[in-house]
Structures are given as structure tokens and as C-alpha cells.
Coordinates of C-alpha atoms in Angstrom, one line a residue:
M1 CA 49.6 27.9 44.9
M2 CA 46.5 25.8 43.7
T3 CA 45.1 27.4 40.7
S4 CA 42.3 24.7 39.7
V5 CA 39.2 23.7 41.7
L6 CA 36.8 21.2 40.4
F7 CA 33.2 21.2 42.2
Q8 CA 31.7 17.7 41.5
R9 CA 28.1 16.9 41.0
A10 CA 26.5 19.9 42.7
R11 CA 23.1 21.4 42.0
V12 CA 24.5 24.4 40.0
I13 CA 21.8 27.4 40.1
D14 CA 22.9 30.2 37.7
P15 CA 19.8 32.5 37.1
R16 CA 21.5 34.8 34.6
N17 CA 22.5 31.9 32.3
G18 CA 19.3 29.7 32.9
V19 CA 21.2 27.0 34.6
D20 CA 19.5 24.7 37.3
G21 CA 20.6 21.1 37.6
I22 CA 23.4 18.9 38.4
R23 CA 26.8 20.0 37.0
D24 CA 30.4 20.1 37.6
V25 CA 32.3 23.3 37.7
L26 CA 35.8 23.8 36.9
V27 CA 37.7 26.8 38.2
T28 CA 41.0 27.8 36.9
D29 CA 43.2 30.8 37.7
G30 CA 40.5 32.6 39.7
R31 CA 37.9 32.3 36.9
V32 CA 35.1 29.9 36.0
A33 CA 36.5 27.8 33.1
Q34 CA 33.7 25.3 32.4
V35 CA 30.1 24.3 33.7
S36 CA 29.4 20.7 32.3
E37 CA 26.5 18.4 32.7
A38 CA 29.0 15.5 32.1
P39 CA 31.5 14.7 34.7
L40 CA 34.6 16.5 34.2
V41 CA 38.1 15.2 34.9
A42 CA 40.1 17.0 37.3
P43 CA 43.3 18.6 36.1
K44 CA 46.6 17.7 37.7
D45 CA 47.0 19.2 41.4
A46 CA 43.3 20.6 41.3
R47 CA 41.4 20.6 44.3
V48 CA 38.3 18.5 44.1
V49 CA 35.2 19.4 46.0
D50 CA 32.6 16.8 46.3
A51 CA 29.3 19.0 46.3
T52 CA 26.8 16.2 46.1
G53 CA 23.6 17.4 47.9
K54 CA 24.7 21.0 47.9
W55 CA 24.2 24.1 45.8
V56 CA 26.9 25.8 44.0
V57 CA 25.6 29.3 43.0
P58 CA 27.1 32.9 42.2
G59 CA 28.5 34.6 45.4
F60 CA 26.1 36.6 47.1
I61 CA 26.4 40.5 46.9
D62 CA 24.9 42.8 49.7
L63 CA 23.9 46.2 48.4
H64 CA 23.4 47.6 51.8
V65 CA 26.1 47.0 54.6
H66 CA 27.5 49.2 57.4
L67 CA 31.1 48.6 58.2
R68 CA 31.4 51.4 60.6
E69 CA 35.1 52.2 59.5
P70 CA 36.4 55.0 59.8
G71 CA 35.2 56.3 63.2
E72 CA 33.2 53.3 65.0
E73 CA 35.6 50.6 64.9
G74 CA 34.3 49.3 68.3
K75 CA 31.1 48.2 66.5
E76 CA 32.7 47.0 63.2
T77 CA 35.7 47.5 61.2
V78 CA 36.1 46.5 57.6
L79 CA 38.0 43.5 58.4
T80 CA 35.4 42.2 60.8
G81 CA 32.6 43.2 58.5
C82 CA 34.3 41.0 55.6
R83 CA 34.6 38.1 57.9
A84 CA 31.0 38.3 58.8
A85 CA 30.3 38.7 55.0
V86 CA 32.1 35.6 53.8
A87 CA 30.6 33.6 56.8
G88 CA 27.2 34.5 55.3
G89 CA 28.1 33.5 51.8
F90 CA 28.7 37.1 50.4
T91 CA 31.5 37.5 48.1
G92 CA 30.9 41.4 47.7
V93 CA 29.3 44.1 49.8
V94 CA 28.5 47.7 49.3
A95 CA 29.6 50.0 52.2
M96 CA 27.4 52.6 53.3
P97 CA 29.2 56.3 53.6
N98 CA 27.3 57.0 56.9
T99 CA 30.7 56.4 58.9
K100 CA 31.7 58.8 61.7
V101 CA 34.1 60.3 59.0
V102 CA 31.4 60.5 56.4
N103 CA 32.5 59.1 52.9
D104 CA 31.8 62.4 51.2
S105 CA 35.5 62.6 49.6
A106 CA 37.9 60.5 47.6
L107 CA 40.2 60.3 50.6
V108 CA 37.6 58.4 52.7
T109 CA 36.6 56.2 49.8
E110 CA 40.4 55.4 49.2
L111 CA 40.9 54.5 52.9
V112 CA 37.8 52.0 52.9
L113 CA 39.3 50.4 49.7
S114 CA 42.7 50.1 51.4
R115 CA 41.2 48.4 54.4
A116 CA 39.3 46.1 52.1
R117 CA 42.6 45.1 50.2
D118 CA 44.3 44.5 53.8
A119 CA 41.3 42.4 54.8
D120 CA 41.7 40.4 51.7
L121 CA 38.6 38.4 52.0
C122 CA 35.6 40.0 49.9
H123 CA 35.0 42.7 47.4
V124 CA 34.2 45.8 49.2
Y125 CA 32.5 48.5 47.1
P126 CA 31.9 52.0 48.8
A127 CA 29.0 54.3 48.3
G128 CA 29.4 57.8 48.4
A129 CA 27.5 60.4 50.2
I130 CA 24.8 62.4 48.3
T131 CA 25.5 65.6 50.5
K132 CA 28.4 66.9 52.4
G133 CA 28.7 65.4 55.9
L134 CA 25.1 63.9 55.3
K135 CA 23.7 67.3 56.2
G136 CA 21.2 67.5 53.3
E137 CA 22.6 70.9 52.6
E138 CA 25.4 70.7 49.9
L139 CA 25.9 68.1 47.2
S140 CA 29.2 66.1 47.5
E141 CA 31.6 65.9 44.6
A142 CA 29.9 62.9 42.8
G143 CA 32.4 62.9 40.1
E144 CA 35.4 62.8 42.6
L145 CA 33.6 59.9 44.6
V146 CA 32.7 57.9 41.4
G147 CA 36.2 58.2 40.1
A148 CA 37.6 57.1 43.4
G149 CA 35.5 53.9 43.4
C150 CA 32.1 54.7 44.7
V151 CA 29.5 52.4 42.9
A152 CA 26.4 54.5 44.1
L153 CA 25.3 57.8 45.9
T154 CA 23.2 57.7 49.2
D155 CA 22.7 59.4 52.5
D156 CA 21.6 56.2 53.8
G157 CA 20.5 56.7 57.3
R158 CA 19.1 59.9 56.5
P159 CA 16.7 61.2 53.9
V160 CA 17.1 63.8 51.4
M161 CA 14.3 66.1 52.5
N162 CA 15.0 68.8 50.1
A163 CA 13.2 68.0 47.0
A164 CA 15.3 70.5 44.8
L165 CA 18.6 68.7 46.1
M166 CA 17.1 65.5 45.3
R167 CA 16.2 66.5 41.9
R168 CA 19.7 67.8 41.3
V169 CA 21.7 64.8 42.4
L170 CA 19.4 62.6 40.1
Q171 CA 20.4 64.8 37.2
Y172 CA 23.9 65.0 38.0
A173 CA 24.5 61.1 38.7
T174 CA 23.1 60.5 35.1
L175 CA 26.6 62.0 33.9
F176 CA 28.1 59.0 35.6
D177 CA 25.4 56.5 35.3
V178 CA 25.3 55.4 39.0
P179 CA 22.2 54.8 40.8
V180 CA 21.1 57.2 43.6
M181 CA 20.2 55.2 46.7
V182 CA 17.6 56.6 48.9
H183 CA 16.4 56.1 52.6
E184 CA 12.7 57.1 52.2
E185 CA 11.7 58.8 55.5
D186 CA 9.5 62.0 55.9
L187 CA 11.0 63.5 59.0
T188 CA 7.8 65.4 59.6
L189 CA 5.8 62.3 59.9
S190 CA 8.3 60.1 61.5
A191 CA 9.4 62.5 64.2
G192 CA 9.3 61.2 67.8
G193 CA 8.4 57.7 66.6
A194 CA 10.0 54.6 67.8
M195 CA 8.2 51.8 65.9
H196 CA 5.5 51.2 63.4
E197 CA 2.2 53.0 64.0
G198 CA -0.5 50.2 64.9
A199 CA -2.0 48.1 67.5
T200 CA 1.2 47.1 69.0
S201 CA 2.4 50.7 69.2
T202 CA -0.8 51.6 70.9
R203 CA -0.6 48.7 73.5
L204 CA 3.0 49.6 74.4
G205 CA 2.4 53.2 74.6
L206 CA 5.0 54.0 72.1
R207 CA 4.7 56.8 69.5
G208 CA 4.2 55.3 66.1
I209 CA 5.8 55.8 62.6
P210 CA 3.1 55.7 59.9
A211 CA 3.6 54.0 56.6
S212 CA 3.1 57.3 55.0
A213 CA 6.4 58.6 56.2
E214 CA 8.0 56.1 53.6
V215 CA 5.6 56.0 51.0
A216 CA 5.0 59.8 50.7
M217 CA 8.8 60.0 49.9
V218 CA 8.8 57.1 47.6
A219 CA 6.1 58.9 45.5
R220 CA 8.1 62.2 45.6
D221 CA 11.1 60.7 44.3
L222 CA 9.3 58.8 41.6
V223 CA 8.1 61.9 40.2
L224 CA 11.5 63.6 40.3
L225 CA 12.9 60.5 38.7
E226 CA 10.4 60.4 35.8
E227 CA 11.4 64.1 35.1
T228 CA 15.2 63.7 35.5
K229 CA 15.4 60.2 33.6
G230 CA 17.9 59.3 36.4
R231 CA 18.5 55.9 38.3
L232 CA 16.8 55.6 41.5
H233 CA 17.4 52.6 44.0
V234 CA 15.0 52.6 47.0
A235 CA 16.7 51.0 50.1
H236 CA 15.1 48.6 52.6
V237 CA 11.5 48.9 51.1
S238 CA 9.1 48.2 54.2
C239 CA 5.5 48.9 53.1
E240 CA 2.8 47.9 51.0
G241 CA 2.2 51.3 49.7
S242 CA 5.9 51.6 48.5
V243 CA 5.7 48.2 46.6
R244 CA 2.6 49.3 44.9
L245 CA 4.4 52.6 43.7
I246 CA 7.4 51.0 42.7
R247 CA 5.5 48.1 40.8
E248 CA 3.6 50.8 38.8
A249 CA 7.0 53.0 38.2
K250 CA 8.5 49.8 36.7
K251 CA 5.6 49.2 34.4
R252 CA 5.9 52.7 33.1
G253 CA 9.5 52.1 32.3
L254 CA 11.1 54.4 35.0
R255 CA 14.8 53.4 36.0
V256 CA 13.8 52.4 39.6
T257 CA 15.2 49.5 41.6
C258 CA 14.6 48.3 45.1
E259 CA 15.8 46.0 47.8
V260 CA 14.2 44.3 50.9
A261 CA 15.8 43.3 53.9
P262 CA 15.4 39.7 55.6
H263 CA 14.1 41.1 58.9
H264 CA 11.3 43.0 57.0
F265 CA 9.8 40.0 55.1
T266 CA 10.3 37.9 58.1
L267 CA 9.2 39.6 61.1
D268 CA 6.1 42.0 61.8
D269 CA 5.7 44.8 64.6
R270 CA 4.8 42.2 66.9
A271 CA 8.3 41.3 67.4
V272 CA 8.9 44.3 69.4
G273 CA 7.2 42.2 72.1
D274 CA 7.5 43.8 75.6
Y275 CA 10.1 46.5 74.2
D276 CA 12.8 44.5 72.8
T277 CA 15.4 46.9 71.5
H278 CA 16.9 44.3 69.0
A279 CA 13.8 44.6 67.0
K280 CA 13.9 48.3 66.7
M281 CA 15.1 49.5 63.3
A282 CA 14.7 52.1 60.6
P283 CA 12.5 51.7 58.8
P284 CA 10.5 49.8 61.4
L285 CA 9.2 46.6 61.4
R286 CA 5.5 47.0 59.8
G287 CA 2.2 45.1 60.0
D288 CA 1.6 41.7 58.6
A289 CA -0.2 42.8 55.6
D290 CA 3.1 44.9 54.7
V291 CA 4.9 41.4 55.2
K292 CA 2.6 39.9 52.9
A293 CA 3.1 42.5 50.2
L294 CA 6.9 42.4 50.5
R295 CA 6.7 38.5 50.1
E296 CA 4.7 38.9 46.9
A297 CA 6.9 41.6 45.6
L298 CA 9.9 39.2 45.9
V299 CA 8.1 36.8 44.1
D300 CA 6.7 38.9 41.1
G301 CA 9.8 40.7 40.4
T302 CA 9.3 44.0 41.7
V303 CA 12.2 43.6 44.1
D304 CA 15.4 43.4 42.7
A305 CA 17.6 42.3 45.6
I306 CA 17.8 40.9 49.2
A307 CA 20.0 43.4 51.1
T308 CA 20.6 43.1 54.8
D309 CA 21.0 46.6 56.0
H310 CA 23.9 45.1 58.3
A311 CA 23.9 47.8 61.1
P312 CA 26.4 46.8 63.9
H313 CA 25.7 48.4 67.3
G314 CA 27.3 47.7 70.9
V315 CA 25.6 46.3 73.8
S316 CA 25.1 49.6 75.6
D317 CA 23.2 51.0 72.4
K318 CA 20.5 48.4 73.0
L319 CA 20.3 48.2 76.7
V320 CA 18.2 51.2 77.1
E321 CA 14.7 52.2 77.2
F322 CA 13.1 51.4 73.8
E323 CA 12.6 55.0 72.6
K324 CA 16.6 55.8 73.2
G325 CA 17.8 52.5 71.6
I326 CA 19.9 52.9 68.4
N327 CA 18.1 51.6 65.2
G328 CA 19.5 48.7 63.5
I329 CA 20.5 44.9 63.6
V330 CA 23.2 42.8 62.1
G331 CA 22.3 40.7 59.1
L332 CA 25.2 39.3 57.1
E333 CA 25.4 35.8 59.0
T334 CA 21.5 35.1 59.0
A335 CA 20.5 36.4 55.6
L336 CA 20.7 33.0 54.0
G337 CA 18.9 31.3 56.6
L338 CA 16.0 33.8 56.7
T339 CA 15.8 33.6 52.7
L340 CA 15.6 29.8 52.5
A341 CA 12.9 29.8 55.1
L342 CA 10.8 31.3 52.4
V343 CA 12.1 28.7 50.0
H344 CA 11.2 25.8 52.4
E345 CA 7.7 27.6 52.8
G346 CA 7.0 27.3 49.1
V347 CA 7.1 31.1 48.8
L348 CA 10.1 31.5 46.7
T349 CA 11.8 29.0 44.2
P350 CA 15.5 28.3 44.9
R351 CA 16.3 29.9 41.5
R352 CA 14.4 33.0 42.6
A353 CA 16.1 33.1 46.0
V354 CA 19.5 32.8 44.4
E355 CA 18.7 35.5 42.0
L356 CA 17.8 38.0 44.7
L357 CA 21.2 37.3 46.6
S358 CA 23.4 37.2 43.7
E359 CA 22.4 38.2 39.9
G360 CA 19.9 40.7 40.9
P361 CA 22.3 43.0 43.3
A362 CA 25.0 42.6 40.7
R363 CA 22.7 43.8 37.9
V364 CA 21.3 46.8 39.8
F365 CA 24.7 48.2 40.6
G366 CA 26.7 47.1 37.6
L367 CA 28.8 45.0 39.9
P368 CA 31.1 42.1 38.6
G369 CA 30.0 38.6 39.4
G370 CA 26.4 37.5 40.0
H371 CA 26.7 34.4 37.7
L372 CA 28.8 31.5 36.5
A373 CA 29.3 31.8 32.8
P374 CA 32.7 30.9 31.7
G375 CA 35.2 33.7 32.1
S376 CA 33.3 35.2 34.9
P377 CA 35.1 35.6 38.5
A378 CA 35.2 32.5 40.4
D379 CA 33.1 34.2 43.3
I380 CA 31.0 31.1 44.4
T381 CA 28.8 30.2 47.5
V382 CA 28.4 26.5 48.2
V383 CA 25.1 26.0 50.1
S384 CA 24.0 23.2 52.4
P385 CA 20.2 23.7 51.7
G386 CA 18.9 21.1 54.3
E387 CA 21.4 21.6 57.3
E388 CA 19.6 22.9 60.4
W389 CA 21.4 25.1 62.8
T390 CA 20.7 27.5 65.6
V391 CA 21.6 31.2 65.5
D392 CA 24.1 31.9 68.4
A393 CA 24.9 35.7 68.4
H394 CA 28.1 35.3 70.5
R395 CA 29.8 33.3 67.8
F396 CA 29.1 35.8 65.1
Y397 CA 32.4 36.8 63.3
S398 CA 30.7 40.4 63.2
R399 CA 32.2 42.6 66.2
S400 CA 28.5 43.3 67.1
R401 CA 25.7 41.0 68.4
N402 CA 22.6 43.0 68.0
T403 CA 20.0 40.5 66.4
P404 CA 16.5 39.5 67.2
F405 CA 17.3 36.1 65.7
H406 CA 19.4 34.6 68.5
G407 CA 18.3 31.3 69.4
R408 CA 16.2 31.1 66.0
T409 CA 16.7 27.4 64.3
M410 CA 17.6 27.7 60.6
K411 CA 17.4 25.5 57.7
G412 CA 20.1 26.0 55.2
R413 CA 23.7 27.1 55.9
V414 CA 26.8 28.2 53.9
S415 CA 29.3 25.5 53.6
Q416 CA 32.0 27.3 51.6
T417 CA 32.6 30.8 50.1
W418 CA 35.1 31.2 47.2
V419 CA 36.3 34.6 46.2
G420 CA 38.4 34.8 43.0
G421 CA 38.8 30.9 43.2
R422 CA 40.3 31.2 46.6
C423 CA 38.4 29.5 49.5
V424 CA 38.0 32.0 52.3
F425 CA 35.4 30.4 54.4
E426 CA 34.7 26.5 54.9
D427 CA 32.6 24.6 57.4
G428 CA 32.2 27.4 59.9
Q429 CA 36.0 28.5 59.8
L430 CA 37.7 31.5 58.0
K431 CA 40.5 30.9 55.7
E432 CA 42.4 33.9 55.8
S433 CA 45.5 34.7 53.8
R434 CA 47.3 36.4 56.3

């Protein structure tokens, strides 16, 4: 079995270690052995990858993925989700607990990890539920979940409306030093809403969801965070007001981090068009001022990670009236192209884009990888930054097709994905071990 790989003459971008330039990278026995400005000699029997004109970067990590297993395997499974992940350049994903059998126990955590081992494609890090059954009434056994392998606690898909309960979980989670990941939505403000409250919702005659539904909950949880000294991670931030509060909280030294999804920094509420349910999600696509604020926050460091909120749904879930459509889109296979669009537009530098997809997520949740220092795991993504391609949802490796980006031309594509020194995706094809 091949144990060495030499990437030659790549542009290596490794934000954590301050590397951005032409380098050779030698991988041995699943770990980075050497990163050199001078050309390296390939060991005997090593695979040599001519990476001229390509980027070699730390493998991407997605903090927010819905794998749907157990319970909704018709939409996605751990296996199909991992296939989509590596096709998108992701070497690790954090699996949300809002499956139909909720991940609120060690038993479900172990099932997800077992399925990931069977898939043998990328790292899967389960997140455990904050409350039993995601009901918002009784805390799950955080110690049991973390002990079984959960890297965060979240009721994602649902907010924790009970402030006293939220305060307790922030306190409790400090014992295990794991972040509490929150879906910020005041249900009394969003009730009955189908999209962002604004001119488009008025034109379409749809009940809107005001930005305050998110911002008010962010404000509440930052107050609780300051009091408890816990760790808070705000999922899928969508509003200018949320960005402003998080930025100020960081300046005051609070342990708060956040993520933004590609669809929120790419599209605004006008993408709903004439009731396109593929543009229906939670939080909803916001106004153009919010999109501008999110982009600014990506640049200035307020945002720690780009995360897809990959949410697979079946065709019948979207082929309904807009109000009845289920929220969510798939995102693993389009994330790089949408992120690089900001690079090509001059919004982000290549280094910052790579940081948001790799080093940032690893740091936020304390995960392995995210850099290419000697001795680090050889989780590597090879990018062809100038390659143009057209999104074809029918060719996704994900089991679901719900995307508003079908037919969109992207510039920048994953050439190879390596996990633990093994090539699992190359030139559009999976390289599965079984």
C-alpha cells in the first residue's frame, strides 16, 4: 500500500503557519512530513502529484452538516453525505443531532460514528442535542454525549427558547469545554413567517420573518454568555444586527464564535423570485444590506468559519406551495465555488478564504487538522482555482438535489481530496476503499 505522496510545485496556503507560496509537500504514512520551498526528491515508490497551477491547502472542515441518519435515509445517509463532503473538498464534517432519532444519547452518537467508520471517506464529528428530543424542556446528558464523541452541543433547527435552560447548558458545558452551538430564532417573532420580512415578501404576499427574530436571541445569549463564562457558537448568522453584536462581544473578550453559510453571503431575498422553494431556508435569505454586512464580517475576522448548513430534502418536500416547503438546501458540493467567487470579486484574499474553510473551523471546535505543519494529519484539499464548471444538481454525490444554484457557473473546483494520506476523491470521481 502506498505510504508516501509528493505534491510538487503547488501554491501551498496554510494560514495557521503563515505559508502562502510555491512549495513541495511530502506526505508519509498519513501525515505531513515536510513542506519545502526547494524541490524535494520523491521517495522510492511514492506517488508524485504535479500540482503546478493548483492550490494545496488544509482539508476543509464543515461545522454544520445534516446527514439525516438515523431516520431519514431517503434524503441522505452518513455514506452519501460523506461522498458529497469529499467531492466538495471537505475532509471533516460535524453532524447535527436533529435526526429522526435525535442524537441525545451515547447510543445514537456511537451509531453515527459506526456508520462513518463504514463509509471510510472523511472524518465525522457528531454534535449532541442540548435538550432531550430537541423539545427544549430537559437537558440531555452532556457528559455522556461528550464522552461518546460529541464535539459540541446544539438543538440546531430549533432555538432554546427557555432562557434559564440556556443559561444552565452554558454553565454545564464549561465542565467539558465544548461549545454550545445555537440556532438563534425567537419563535414569537418568526411564527408563521416564510421568508425575510421586506419588499420581496410584501410583493409576494408572504408573511415575513423580521431580522429581530435572530438578533434578539443573539443579544439574549450574549448576556447569558458573559454571566456564565461559557463558549457560544452562533450558527448560520444572517443579519447585520447579529454581526454587530458578535463583533462587539468579541472585542469585550467573550468566548463567542460564529459561522456564515455560502448561501447567505451569496444570495439575498430576491432569489425567492416567484415562490422558488429552493431559496427557502432558516434563517431566511435576508436583504442586500445584510449580505454586505456578512461579507464585511468575513473579511474583518468577526466570522470564524464558513459552514454549509447542508440540509438535504426530497423532491416532494420542495414541490409544494412556498409556505409549506421545508427549509433548507444542500451545500457541500457548491461551497468552494461560492467562496472562491468572493476571491475572484476581490472581497476575500485566497488566504482568508482557506482560513475560513479549514483553520477557522478546526480552531473553533478544537478539531484535528486545519493546517499542514509537519506531523499534522495529511488531510489535504487540492484546488484548481481557475477551473470553470456548471452546477448540475443531478450529478451531486448527495442523495438530494435541493439547491438554488443548479445551472450556475462556478470558477474554482476541487481537484483532489486526501484524508489521512489517502486519495478519496480525484478529478470528479470517488476513490472509495470498499
